JSON list of C-alpha atoms in Angstrom, two decimals:
[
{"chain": "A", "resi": 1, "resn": "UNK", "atom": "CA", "xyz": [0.00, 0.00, 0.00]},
{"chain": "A", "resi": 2, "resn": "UNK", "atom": "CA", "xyz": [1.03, 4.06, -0.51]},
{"chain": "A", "resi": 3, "resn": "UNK", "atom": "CA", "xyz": [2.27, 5.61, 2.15]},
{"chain": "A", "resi": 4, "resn": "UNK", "atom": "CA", "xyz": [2.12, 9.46, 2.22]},
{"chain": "A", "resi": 5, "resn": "UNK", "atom": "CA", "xyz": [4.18, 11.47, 4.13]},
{"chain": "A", "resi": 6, "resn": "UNK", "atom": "CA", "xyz": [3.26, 15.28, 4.59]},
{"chain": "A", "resi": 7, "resn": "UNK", "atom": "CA", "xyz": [6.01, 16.54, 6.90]},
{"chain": "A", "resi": 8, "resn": "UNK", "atom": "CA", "xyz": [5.03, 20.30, 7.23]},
{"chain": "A", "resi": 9, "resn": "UNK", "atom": "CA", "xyz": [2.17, 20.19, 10.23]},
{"chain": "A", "resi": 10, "resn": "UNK", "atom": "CA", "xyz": [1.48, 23.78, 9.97]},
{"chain": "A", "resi": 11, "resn": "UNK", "atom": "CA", "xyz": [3.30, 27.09, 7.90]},
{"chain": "A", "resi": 12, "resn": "UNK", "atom": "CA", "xyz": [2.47, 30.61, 7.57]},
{"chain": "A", "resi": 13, "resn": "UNK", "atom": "CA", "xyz": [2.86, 32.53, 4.40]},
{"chain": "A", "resi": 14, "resn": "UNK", "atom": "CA", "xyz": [1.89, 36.20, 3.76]},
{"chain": "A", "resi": 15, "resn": "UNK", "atom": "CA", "xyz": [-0.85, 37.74, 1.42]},
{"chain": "A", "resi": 16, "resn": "UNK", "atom": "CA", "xyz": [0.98, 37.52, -2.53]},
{"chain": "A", "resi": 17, "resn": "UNK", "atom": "CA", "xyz": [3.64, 35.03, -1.78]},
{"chain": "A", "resi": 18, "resn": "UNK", "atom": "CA", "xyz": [4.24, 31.27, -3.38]},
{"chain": "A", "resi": 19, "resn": "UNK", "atom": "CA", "xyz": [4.00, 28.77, -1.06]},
{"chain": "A", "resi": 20, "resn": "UNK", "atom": "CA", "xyz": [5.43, 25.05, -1.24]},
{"chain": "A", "resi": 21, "resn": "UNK", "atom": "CA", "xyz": [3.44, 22.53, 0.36]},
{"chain": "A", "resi": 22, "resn": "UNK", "atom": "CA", "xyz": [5.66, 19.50, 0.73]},
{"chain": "A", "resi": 23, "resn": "UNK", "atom": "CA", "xyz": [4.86, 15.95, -0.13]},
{"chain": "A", "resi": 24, "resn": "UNK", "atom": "CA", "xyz": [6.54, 12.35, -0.76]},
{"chain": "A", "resi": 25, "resn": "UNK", "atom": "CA", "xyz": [4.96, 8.94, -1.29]},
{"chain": "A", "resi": 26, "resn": "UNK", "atom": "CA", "xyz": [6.27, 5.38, -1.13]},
{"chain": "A", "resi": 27, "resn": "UNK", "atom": "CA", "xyz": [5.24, 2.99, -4.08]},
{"chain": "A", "resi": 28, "resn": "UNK", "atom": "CA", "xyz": [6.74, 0.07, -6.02]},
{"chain": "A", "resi": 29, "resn": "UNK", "atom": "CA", "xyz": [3.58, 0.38, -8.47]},
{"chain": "A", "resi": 30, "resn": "UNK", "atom": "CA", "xyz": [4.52, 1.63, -11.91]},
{"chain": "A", "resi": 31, "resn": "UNK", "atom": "CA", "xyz": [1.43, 3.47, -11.85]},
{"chain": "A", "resi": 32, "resn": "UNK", "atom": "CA", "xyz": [-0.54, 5.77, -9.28]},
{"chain": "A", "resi": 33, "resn": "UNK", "atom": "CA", "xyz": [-2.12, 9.30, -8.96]},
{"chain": "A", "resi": 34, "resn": "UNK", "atom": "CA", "xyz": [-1.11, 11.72, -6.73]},
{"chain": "A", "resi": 35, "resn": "UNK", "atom": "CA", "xyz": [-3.82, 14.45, -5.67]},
{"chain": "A", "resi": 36, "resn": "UNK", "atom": "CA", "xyz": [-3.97, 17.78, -3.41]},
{"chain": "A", "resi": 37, "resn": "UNK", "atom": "CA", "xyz": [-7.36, 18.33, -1.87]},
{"chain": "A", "resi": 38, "resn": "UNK", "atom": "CA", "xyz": [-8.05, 21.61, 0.01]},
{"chain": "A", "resi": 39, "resn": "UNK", "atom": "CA", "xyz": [-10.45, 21.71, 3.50]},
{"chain": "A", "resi": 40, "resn": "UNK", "atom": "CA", "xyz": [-11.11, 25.27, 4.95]},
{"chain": "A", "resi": 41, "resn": "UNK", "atom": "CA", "xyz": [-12.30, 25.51, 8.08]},
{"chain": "A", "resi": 42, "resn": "UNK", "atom": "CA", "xyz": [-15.64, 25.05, 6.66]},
{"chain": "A", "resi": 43, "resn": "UNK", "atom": "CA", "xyz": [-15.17, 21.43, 6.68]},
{"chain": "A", "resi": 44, "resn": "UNK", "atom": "CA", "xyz": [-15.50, 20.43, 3.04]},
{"chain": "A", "resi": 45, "resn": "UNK", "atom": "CA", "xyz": [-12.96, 18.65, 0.91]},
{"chain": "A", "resi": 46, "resn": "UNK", "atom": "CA", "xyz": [-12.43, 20.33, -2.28]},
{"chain": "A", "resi": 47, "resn": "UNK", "atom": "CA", "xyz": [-9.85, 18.61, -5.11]},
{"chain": "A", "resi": 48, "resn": "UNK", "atom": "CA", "xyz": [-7.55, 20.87, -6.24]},
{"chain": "A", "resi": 49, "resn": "UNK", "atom": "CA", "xyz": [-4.77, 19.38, -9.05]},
{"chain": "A", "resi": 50, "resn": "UNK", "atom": "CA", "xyz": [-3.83, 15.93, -10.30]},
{"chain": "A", "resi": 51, "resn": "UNK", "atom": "CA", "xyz": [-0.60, 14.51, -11.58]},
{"chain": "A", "resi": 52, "resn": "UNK", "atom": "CA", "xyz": [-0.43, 11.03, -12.82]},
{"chain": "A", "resi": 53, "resn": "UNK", "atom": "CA", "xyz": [2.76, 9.26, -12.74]},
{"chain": "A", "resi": 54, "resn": "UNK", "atom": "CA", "xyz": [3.39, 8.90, -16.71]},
{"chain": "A", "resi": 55, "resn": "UNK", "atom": "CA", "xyz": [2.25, 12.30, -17.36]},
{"chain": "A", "resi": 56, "resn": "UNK", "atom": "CA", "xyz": [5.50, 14.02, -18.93]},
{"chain": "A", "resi": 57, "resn": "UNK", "atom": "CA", "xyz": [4.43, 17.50, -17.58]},
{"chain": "A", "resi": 58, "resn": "UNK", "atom": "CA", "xyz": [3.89, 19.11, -14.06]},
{"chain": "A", "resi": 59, "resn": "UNK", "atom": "CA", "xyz": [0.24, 19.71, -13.59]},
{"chain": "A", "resi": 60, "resn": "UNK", "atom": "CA", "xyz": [-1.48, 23.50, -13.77]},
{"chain": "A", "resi": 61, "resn": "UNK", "atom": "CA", "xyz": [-4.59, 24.25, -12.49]},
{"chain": "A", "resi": 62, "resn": "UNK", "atom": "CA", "xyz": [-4.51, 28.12, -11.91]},
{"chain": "A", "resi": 63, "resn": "UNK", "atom": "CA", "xyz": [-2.45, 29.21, -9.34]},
{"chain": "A", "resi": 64, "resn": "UNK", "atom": "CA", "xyz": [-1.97, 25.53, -8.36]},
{"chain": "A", "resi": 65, "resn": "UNK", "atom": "CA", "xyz": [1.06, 23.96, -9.68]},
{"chain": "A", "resi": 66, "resn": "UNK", "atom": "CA", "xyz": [2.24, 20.58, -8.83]},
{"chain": "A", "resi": 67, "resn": "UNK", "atom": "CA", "xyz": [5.94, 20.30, -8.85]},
{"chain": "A", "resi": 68, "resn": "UNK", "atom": "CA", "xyz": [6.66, 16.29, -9.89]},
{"chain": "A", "resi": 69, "resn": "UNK", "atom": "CA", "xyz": [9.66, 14.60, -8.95]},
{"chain": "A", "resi": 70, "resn": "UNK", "atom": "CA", "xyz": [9.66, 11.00, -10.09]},
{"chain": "A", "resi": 71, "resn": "UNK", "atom": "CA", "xyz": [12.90, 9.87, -8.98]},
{"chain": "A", "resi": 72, "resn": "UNK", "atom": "CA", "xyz": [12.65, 11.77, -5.33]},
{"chain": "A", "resi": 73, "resn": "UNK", "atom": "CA", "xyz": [9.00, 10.54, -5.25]},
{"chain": "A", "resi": 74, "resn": "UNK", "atom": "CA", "xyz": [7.74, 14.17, -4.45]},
{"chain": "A", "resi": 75, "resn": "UNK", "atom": "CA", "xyz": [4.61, 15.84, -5.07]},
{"chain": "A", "resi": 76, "resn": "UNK", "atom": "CA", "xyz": [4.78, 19.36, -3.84]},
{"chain": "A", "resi": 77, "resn": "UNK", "atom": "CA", "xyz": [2.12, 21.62, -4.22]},
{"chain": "A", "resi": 78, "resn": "UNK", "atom": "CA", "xyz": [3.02, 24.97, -5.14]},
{"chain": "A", "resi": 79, "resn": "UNK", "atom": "CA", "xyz": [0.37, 27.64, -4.60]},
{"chain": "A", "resi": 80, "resn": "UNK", "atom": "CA", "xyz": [1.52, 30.98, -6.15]},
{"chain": "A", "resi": 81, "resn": "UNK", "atom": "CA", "xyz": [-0.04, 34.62, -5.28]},
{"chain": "A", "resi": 82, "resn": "UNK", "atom": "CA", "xyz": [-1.47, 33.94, -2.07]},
{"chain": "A", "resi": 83, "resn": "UNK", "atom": "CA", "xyz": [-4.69, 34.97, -1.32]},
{"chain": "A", "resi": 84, "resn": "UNK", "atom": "CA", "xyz": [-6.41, 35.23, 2.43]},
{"chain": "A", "resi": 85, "resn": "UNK", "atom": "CA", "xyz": [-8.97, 32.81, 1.08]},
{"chain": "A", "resi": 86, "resn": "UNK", "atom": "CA", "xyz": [-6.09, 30.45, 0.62]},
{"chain": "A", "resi": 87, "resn": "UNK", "atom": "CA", "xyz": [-5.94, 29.70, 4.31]},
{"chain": "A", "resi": 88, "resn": "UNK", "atom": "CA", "xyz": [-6.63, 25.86, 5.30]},
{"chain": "A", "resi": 89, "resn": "UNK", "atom": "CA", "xyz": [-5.73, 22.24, 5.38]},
{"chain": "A", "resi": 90, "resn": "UNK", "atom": "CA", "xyz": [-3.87, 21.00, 2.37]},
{"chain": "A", "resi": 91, "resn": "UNK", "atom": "CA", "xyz": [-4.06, 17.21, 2.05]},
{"chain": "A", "resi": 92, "resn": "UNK", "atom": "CA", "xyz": [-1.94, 14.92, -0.85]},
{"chain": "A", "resi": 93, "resn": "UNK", "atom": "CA", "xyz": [-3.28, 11.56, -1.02]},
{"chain": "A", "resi": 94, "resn": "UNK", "atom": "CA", "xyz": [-2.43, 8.92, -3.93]},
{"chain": "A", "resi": 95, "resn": "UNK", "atom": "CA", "xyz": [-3.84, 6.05, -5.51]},
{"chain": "A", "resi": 96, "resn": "UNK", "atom": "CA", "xyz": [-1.76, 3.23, -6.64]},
{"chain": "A", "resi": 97, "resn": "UNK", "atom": "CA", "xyz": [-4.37, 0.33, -7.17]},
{"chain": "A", "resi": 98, "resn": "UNK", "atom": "CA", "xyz": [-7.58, -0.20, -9.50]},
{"chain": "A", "resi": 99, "resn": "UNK", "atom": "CA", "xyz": [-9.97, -0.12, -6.49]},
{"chain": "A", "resi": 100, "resn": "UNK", "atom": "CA", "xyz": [-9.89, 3.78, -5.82]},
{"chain": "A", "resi": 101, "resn": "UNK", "atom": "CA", "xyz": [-8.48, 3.42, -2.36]},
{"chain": "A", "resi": 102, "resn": "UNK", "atom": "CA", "xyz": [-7.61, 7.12, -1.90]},
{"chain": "A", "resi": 103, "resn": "UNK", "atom": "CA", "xyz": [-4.10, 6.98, 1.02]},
{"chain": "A", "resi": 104, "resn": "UNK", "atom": "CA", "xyz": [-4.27, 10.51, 2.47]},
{"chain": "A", "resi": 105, "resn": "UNK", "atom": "CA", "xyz": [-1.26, 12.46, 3.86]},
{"chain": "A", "resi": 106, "resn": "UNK", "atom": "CA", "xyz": [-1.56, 13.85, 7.48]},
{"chain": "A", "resi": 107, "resn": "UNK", "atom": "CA", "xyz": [-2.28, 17.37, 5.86]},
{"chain": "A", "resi": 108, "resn": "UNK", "atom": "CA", "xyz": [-0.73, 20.70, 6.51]},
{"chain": "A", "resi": 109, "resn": "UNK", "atom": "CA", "xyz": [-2.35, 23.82, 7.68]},
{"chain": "A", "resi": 110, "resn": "UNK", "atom": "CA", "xyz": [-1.92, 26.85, 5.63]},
{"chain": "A", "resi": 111, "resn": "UNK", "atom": "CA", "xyz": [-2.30, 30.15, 7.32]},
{"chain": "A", "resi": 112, "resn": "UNK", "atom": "CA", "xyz": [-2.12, 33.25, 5.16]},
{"chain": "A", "resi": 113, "resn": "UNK", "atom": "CA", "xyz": [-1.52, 36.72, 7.09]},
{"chain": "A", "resi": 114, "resn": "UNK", "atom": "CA", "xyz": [-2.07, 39.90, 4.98]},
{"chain": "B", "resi": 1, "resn": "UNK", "atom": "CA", "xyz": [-26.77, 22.50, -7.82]},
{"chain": "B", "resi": 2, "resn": "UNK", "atom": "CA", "xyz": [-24.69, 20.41, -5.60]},
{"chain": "B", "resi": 3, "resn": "UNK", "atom": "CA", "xyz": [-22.68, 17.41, -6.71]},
{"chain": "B", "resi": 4, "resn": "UNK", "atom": "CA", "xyz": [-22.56, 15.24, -3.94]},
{"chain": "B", "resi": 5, "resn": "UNK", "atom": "CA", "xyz": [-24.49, 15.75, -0.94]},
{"chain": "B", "resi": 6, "resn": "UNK", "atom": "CA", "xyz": [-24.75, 14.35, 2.47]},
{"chain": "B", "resi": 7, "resn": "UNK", "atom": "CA", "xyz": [-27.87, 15.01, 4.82]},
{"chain": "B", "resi": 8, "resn": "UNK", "atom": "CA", "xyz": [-27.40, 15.18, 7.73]},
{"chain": "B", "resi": 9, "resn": "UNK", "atom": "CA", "xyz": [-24.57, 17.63, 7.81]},
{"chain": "B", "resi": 10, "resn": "UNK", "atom": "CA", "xyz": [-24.75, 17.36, 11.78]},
{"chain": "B", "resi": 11, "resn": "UNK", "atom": "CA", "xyz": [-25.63, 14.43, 14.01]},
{"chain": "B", "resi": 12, "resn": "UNK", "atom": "CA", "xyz": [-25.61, 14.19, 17.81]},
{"chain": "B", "resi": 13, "resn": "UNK", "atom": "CA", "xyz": [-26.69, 11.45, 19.20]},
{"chain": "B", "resi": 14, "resn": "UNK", "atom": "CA", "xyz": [-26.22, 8.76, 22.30]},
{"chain": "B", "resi": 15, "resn": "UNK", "atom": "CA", "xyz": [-24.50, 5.64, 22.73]},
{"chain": "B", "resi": 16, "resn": "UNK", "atom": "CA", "xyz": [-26.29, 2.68, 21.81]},
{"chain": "B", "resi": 17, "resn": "UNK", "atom": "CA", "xyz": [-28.62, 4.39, 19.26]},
{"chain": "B", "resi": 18, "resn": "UNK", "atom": "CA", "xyz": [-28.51, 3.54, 15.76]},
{"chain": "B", "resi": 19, "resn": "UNK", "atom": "CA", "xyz": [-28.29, 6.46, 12.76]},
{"chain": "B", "resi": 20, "resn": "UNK", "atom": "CA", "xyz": [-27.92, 6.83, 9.11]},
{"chain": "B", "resi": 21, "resn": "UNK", "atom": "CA", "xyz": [-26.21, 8.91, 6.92]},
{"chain": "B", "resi": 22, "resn": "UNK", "atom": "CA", "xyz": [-27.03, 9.60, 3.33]},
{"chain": "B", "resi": 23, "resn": "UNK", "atom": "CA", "xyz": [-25.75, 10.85, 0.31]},
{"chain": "B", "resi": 24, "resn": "UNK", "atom": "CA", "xyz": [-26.50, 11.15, -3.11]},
{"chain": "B", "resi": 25, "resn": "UNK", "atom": "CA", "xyz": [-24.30, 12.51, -6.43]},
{"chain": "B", "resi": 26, "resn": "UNK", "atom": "CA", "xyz": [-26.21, 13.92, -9.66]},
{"chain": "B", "resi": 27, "resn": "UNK", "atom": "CA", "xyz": [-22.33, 13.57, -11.80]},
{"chain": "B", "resi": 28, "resn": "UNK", "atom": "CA", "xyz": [-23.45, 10.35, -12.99]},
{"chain": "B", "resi": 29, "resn": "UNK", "atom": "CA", "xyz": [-20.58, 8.63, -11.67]},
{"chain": "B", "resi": 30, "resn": "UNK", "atom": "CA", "xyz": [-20.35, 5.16, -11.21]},
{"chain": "B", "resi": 31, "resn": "UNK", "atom": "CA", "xyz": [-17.89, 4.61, -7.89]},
{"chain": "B", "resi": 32, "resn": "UNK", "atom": "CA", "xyz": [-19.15, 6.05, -4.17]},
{"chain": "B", "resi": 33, "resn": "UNK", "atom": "CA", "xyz": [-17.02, 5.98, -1.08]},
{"chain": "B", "resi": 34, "resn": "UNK", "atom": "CA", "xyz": [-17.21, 6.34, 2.40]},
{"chain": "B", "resi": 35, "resn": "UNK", "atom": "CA", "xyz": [-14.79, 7.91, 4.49]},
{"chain": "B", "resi": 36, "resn": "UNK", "atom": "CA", "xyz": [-13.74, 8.60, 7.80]},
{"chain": "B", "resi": 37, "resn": "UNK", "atom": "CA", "xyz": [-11.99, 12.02, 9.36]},
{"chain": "B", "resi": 38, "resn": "UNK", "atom": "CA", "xyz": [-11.08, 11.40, 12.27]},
{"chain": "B", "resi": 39, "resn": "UNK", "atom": "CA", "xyz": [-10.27, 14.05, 15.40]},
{"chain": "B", "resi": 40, "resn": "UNK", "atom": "CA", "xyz": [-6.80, 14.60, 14.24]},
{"chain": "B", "resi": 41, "resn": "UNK", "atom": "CA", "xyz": [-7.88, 14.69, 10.71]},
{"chain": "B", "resi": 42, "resn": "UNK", "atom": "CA", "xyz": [-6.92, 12.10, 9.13]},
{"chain": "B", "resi": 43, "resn": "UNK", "atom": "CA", "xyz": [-8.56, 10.89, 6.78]},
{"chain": "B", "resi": 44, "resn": "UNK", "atom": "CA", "xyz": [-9.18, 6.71, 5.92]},
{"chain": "B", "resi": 45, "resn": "UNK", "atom": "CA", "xyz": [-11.32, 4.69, 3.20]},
{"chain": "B", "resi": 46, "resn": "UNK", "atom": "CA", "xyz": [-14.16, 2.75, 4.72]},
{"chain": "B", "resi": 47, "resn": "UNK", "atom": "CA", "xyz": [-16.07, 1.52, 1.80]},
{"chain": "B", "resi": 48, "resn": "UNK", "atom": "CA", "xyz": [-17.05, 1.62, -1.83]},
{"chain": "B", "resi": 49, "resn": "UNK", "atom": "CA", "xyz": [-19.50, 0.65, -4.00]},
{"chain": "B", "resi": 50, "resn": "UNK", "atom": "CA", "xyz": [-18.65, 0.23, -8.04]},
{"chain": "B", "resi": 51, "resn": "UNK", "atom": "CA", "xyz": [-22.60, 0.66, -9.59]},
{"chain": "B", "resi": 52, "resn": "UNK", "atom": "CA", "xyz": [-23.99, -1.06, -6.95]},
{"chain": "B", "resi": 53, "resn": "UNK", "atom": "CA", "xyz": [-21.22, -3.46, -6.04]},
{"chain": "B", "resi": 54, "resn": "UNK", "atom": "CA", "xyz": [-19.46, -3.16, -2.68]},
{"chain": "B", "resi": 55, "resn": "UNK", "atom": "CA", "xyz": [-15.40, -3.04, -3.94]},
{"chain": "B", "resi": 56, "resn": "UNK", "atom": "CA", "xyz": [-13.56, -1.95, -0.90]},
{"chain": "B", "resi": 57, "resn": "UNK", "atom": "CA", "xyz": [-14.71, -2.96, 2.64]},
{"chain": "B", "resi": 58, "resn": "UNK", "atom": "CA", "xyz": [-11.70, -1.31, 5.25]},
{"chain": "B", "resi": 59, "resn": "UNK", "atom": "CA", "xyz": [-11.21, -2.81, 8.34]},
{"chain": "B", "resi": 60, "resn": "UNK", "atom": "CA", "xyz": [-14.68, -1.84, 9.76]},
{"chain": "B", "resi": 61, "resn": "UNK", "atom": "CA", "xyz": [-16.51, -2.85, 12.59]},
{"chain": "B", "resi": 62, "resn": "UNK", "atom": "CA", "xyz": [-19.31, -4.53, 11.13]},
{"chain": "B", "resi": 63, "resn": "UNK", "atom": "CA", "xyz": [-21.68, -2.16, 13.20]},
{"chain": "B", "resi": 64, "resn": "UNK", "atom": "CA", "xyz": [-21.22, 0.25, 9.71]},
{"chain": "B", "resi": 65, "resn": "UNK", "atom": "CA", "xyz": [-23.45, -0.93, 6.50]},
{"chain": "B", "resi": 66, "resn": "UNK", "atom": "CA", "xyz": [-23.40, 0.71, 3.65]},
{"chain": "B", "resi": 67, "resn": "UNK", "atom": "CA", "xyz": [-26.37, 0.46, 1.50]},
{"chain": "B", "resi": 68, "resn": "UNK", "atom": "CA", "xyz": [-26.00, 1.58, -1.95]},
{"chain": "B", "resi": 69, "resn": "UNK", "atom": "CA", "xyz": [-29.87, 1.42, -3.47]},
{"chain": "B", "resi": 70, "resn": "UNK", "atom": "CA", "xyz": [-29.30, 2.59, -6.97]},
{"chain": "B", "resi": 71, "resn": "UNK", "atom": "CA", "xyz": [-25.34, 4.16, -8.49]},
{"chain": "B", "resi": 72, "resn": "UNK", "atom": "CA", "xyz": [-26.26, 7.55, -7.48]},
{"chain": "B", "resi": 73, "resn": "UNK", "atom": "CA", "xyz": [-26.67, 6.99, -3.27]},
{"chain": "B", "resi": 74, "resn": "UNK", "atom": "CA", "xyz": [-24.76, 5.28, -1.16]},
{"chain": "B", "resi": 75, "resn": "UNK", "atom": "CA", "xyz": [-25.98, 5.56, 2.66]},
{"chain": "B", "resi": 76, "resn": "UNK", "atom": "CA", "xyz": [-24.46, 4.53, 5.97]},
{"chain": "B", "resi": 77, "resn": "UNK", "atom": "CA", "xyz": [-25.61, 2.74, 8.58]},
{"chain": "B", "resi": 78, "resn": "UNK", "atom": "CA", "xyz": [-23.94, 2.51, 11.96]},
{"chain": "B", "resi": 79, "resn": "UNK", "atom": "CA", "xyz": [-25.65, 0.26, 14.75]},
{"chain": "B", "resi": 80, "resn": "UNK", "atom": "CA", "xyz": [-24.76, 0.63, 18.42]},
{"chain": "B", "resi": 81, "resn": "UNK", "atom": "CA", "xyz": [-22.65, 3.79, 18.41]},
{"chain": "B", "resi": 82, "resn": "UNK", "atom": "CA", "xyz": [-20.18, 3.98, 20.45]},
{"chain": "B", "resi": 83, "resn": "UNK", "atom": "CA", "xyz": [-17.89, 7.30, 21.66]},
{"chain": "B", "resi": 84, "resn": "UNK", "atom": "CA", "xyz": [-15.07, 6.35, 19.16]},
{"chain": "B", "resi": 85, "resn": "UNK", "atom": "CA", "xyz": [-17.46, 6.81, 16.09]},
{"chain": "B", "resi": 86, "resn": "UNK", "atom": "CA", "xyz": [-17.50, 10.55, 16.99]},
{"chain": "B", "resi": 87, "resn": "UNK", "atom": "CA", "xyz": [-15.89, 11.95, 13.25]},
{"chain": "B", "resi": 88, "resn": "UNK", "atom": "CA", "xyz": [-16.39, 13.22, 10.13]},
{"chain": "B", "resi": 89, "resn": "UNK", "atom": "CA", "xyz": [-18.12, 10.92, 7.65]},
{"chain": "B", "resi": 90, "resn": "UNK", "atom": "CA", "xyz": [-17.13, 11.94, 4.20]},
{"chain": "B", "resi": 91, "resn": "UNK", "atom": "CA", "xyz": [-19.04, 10.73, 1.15]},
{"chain": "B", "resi": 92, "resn": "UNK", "atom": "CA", "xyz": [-17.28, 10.96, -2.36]},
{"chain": "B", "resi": 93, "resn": "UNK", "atom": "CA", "xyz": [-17.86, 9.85, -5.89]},
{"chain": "B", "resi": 94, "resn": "UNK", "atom": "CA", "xyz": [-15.45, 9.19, -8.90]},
{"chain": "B", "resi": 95, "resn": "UNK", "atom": "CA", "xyz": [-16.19, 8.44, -12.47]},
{"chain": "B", "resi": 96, "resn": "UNK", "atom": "CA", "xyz": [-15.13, 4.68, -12.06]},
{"chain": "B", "resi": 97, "resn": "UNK", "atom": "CA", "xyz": [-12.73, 3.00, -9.80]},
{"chain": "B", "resi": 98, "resn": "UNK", "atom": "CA", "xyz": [-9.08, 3.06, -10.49]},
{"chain": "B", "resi": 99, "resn": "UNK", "atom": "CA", "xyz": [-6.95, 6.42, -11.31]},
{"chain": "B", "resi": 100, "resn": "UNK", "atom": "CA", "xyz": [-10.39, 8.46, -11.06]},
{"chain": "B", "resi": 101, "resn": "UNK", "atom": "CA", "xyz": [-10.43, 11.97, -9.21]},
{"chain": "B", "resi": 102, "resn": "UNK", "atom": "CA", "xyz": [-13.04, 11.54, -6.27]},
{"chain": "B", "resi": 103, "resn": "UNK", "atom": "CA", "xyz": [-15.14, 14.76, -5.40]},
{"chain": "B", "resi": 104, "resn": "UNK", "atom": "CA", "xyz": [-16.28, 14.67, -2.04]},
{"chain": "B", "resi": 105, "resn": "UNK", "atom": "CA", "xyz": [-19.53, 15.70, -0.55]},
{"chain": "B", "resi": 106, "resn": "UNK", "atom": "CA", "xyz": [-19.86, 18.28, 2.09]},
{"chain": "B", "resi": 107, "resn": "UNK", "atom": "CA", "xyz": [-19.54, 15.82, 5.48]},
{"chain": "B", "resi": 108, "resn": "UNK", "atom": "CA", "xyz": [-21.52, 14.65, 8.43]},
{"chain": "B", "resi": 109, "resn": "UNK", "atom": "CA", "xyz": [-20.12, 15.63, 11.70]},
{"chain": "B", "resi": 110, "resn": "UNK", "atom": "CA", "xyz": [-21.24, 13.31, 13.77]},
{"chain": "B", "resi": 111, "resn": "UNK", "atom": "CA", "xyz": [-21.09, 13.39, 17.63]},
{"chain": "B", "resi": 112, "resn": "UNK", "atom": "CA", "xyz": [-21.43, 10.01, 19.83]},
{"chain": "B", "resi": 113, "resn": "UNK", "atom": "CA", "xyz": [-22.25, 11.25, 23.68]}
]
């Protein structure tokens, strides 16, 4: 099975900055999906970006970036021009197997101060 | 319009009582899934159901049932609750199983006293 590791528990990051949400995973599968979900304090899990692990690019989505390192087995999320609304817990999770068993990271919690 | 939705979004209850928790997804996707958050947020796979078909059964007490009555619900039914159930429930859907994105519905807090 995936493990995820999410080693950031909590960071800080002012109004307009990047931030780099950190993320490595642990498979001997050829092929998996790595994700980055977003929960605000409102509760609900929204999906931000996917990368799969063939895919020859980084993935975009916005002002999410995913920055993909095979080799390391990283999957950092990279949110550029922070915004206040930006501010919750960032979860990477992966799936490595046909059944759609989602492994989630312990999340980090993203605080952005204006 | 909301694509997956869970009623109800809060649930207190006693130990010993029994409760359900349903949801429903208008994306016409094929795969549901419960999951658990628990109180230090993390976040674990308890179920699916592939068009009807239960896939993935978790290391569950058996006091949780899911019920899936037609592709586009999938409820949960926990017997006996006990304090540890206290969580998040979390349903989500996915196109099919495999390398799908799953898009989660809103949550259930629910609260065992």
């Amino acid at each position: 099975a995936q493990k995820i590791t999410q080693t950031q528990p909590g960071m800080f990051v002012q109004e307009k900055e990047a931030v780099t949400l950190d993320c490595t995973y642990d498979t001997s599968d050829p092929s998996y999906g790595l994700f980055w979900y977003k929960q605000p304090s409102s509760g609900e899990m929204i999906f931000l970006i996917y990368q799969g692990s063939y895919d020859q690019q980084n993935a975009t989505e916005g002002r999410y970036s995913l920055n993909f390192q095979k080799a390391r087995k990283s999957a950092n999320l990279v949110i550029s021009a922070s915004q206040l609304g930006d501010s919750a817990m960032y979860f990477c999770a992966s799936l490595d197997d046909s059944w759609g068993k989602l492994q989630f990271g312990a999340g980090t919690q993203v605080v952005v101060t204006p | 319009d909301t694509a997956v939705s869970q009623t109800p979004k809060y649930l207190v209850t006693q130990m010993g009582n029994d409760k359900s928790i349903k949801c429903e997804q208008n994306l016409g996707h094929d795969t549901m899934y419960w999951y658990k958050q628990d109180s230090k947020k993390f976040l674990k796979i308890m179920f699916s159901y592939n068009n009807k078909e239960l896939i993935i059964n978790e290391t569950v007490p058996n006091r949780f049932s899911p019920k899936s009555p037609d592709k586009a619900h999938l409820n949960l039914h926990i017997n006996s609750l006990e304090l540890g159930d206290s969580a998040v429930y979390f349903c989500a859907s996915s196109l099919g199983q495999g390398m799908e994105t799953q898009y989660f519905g809103p949550g259930t807090r629910l609260l065992v006293l």
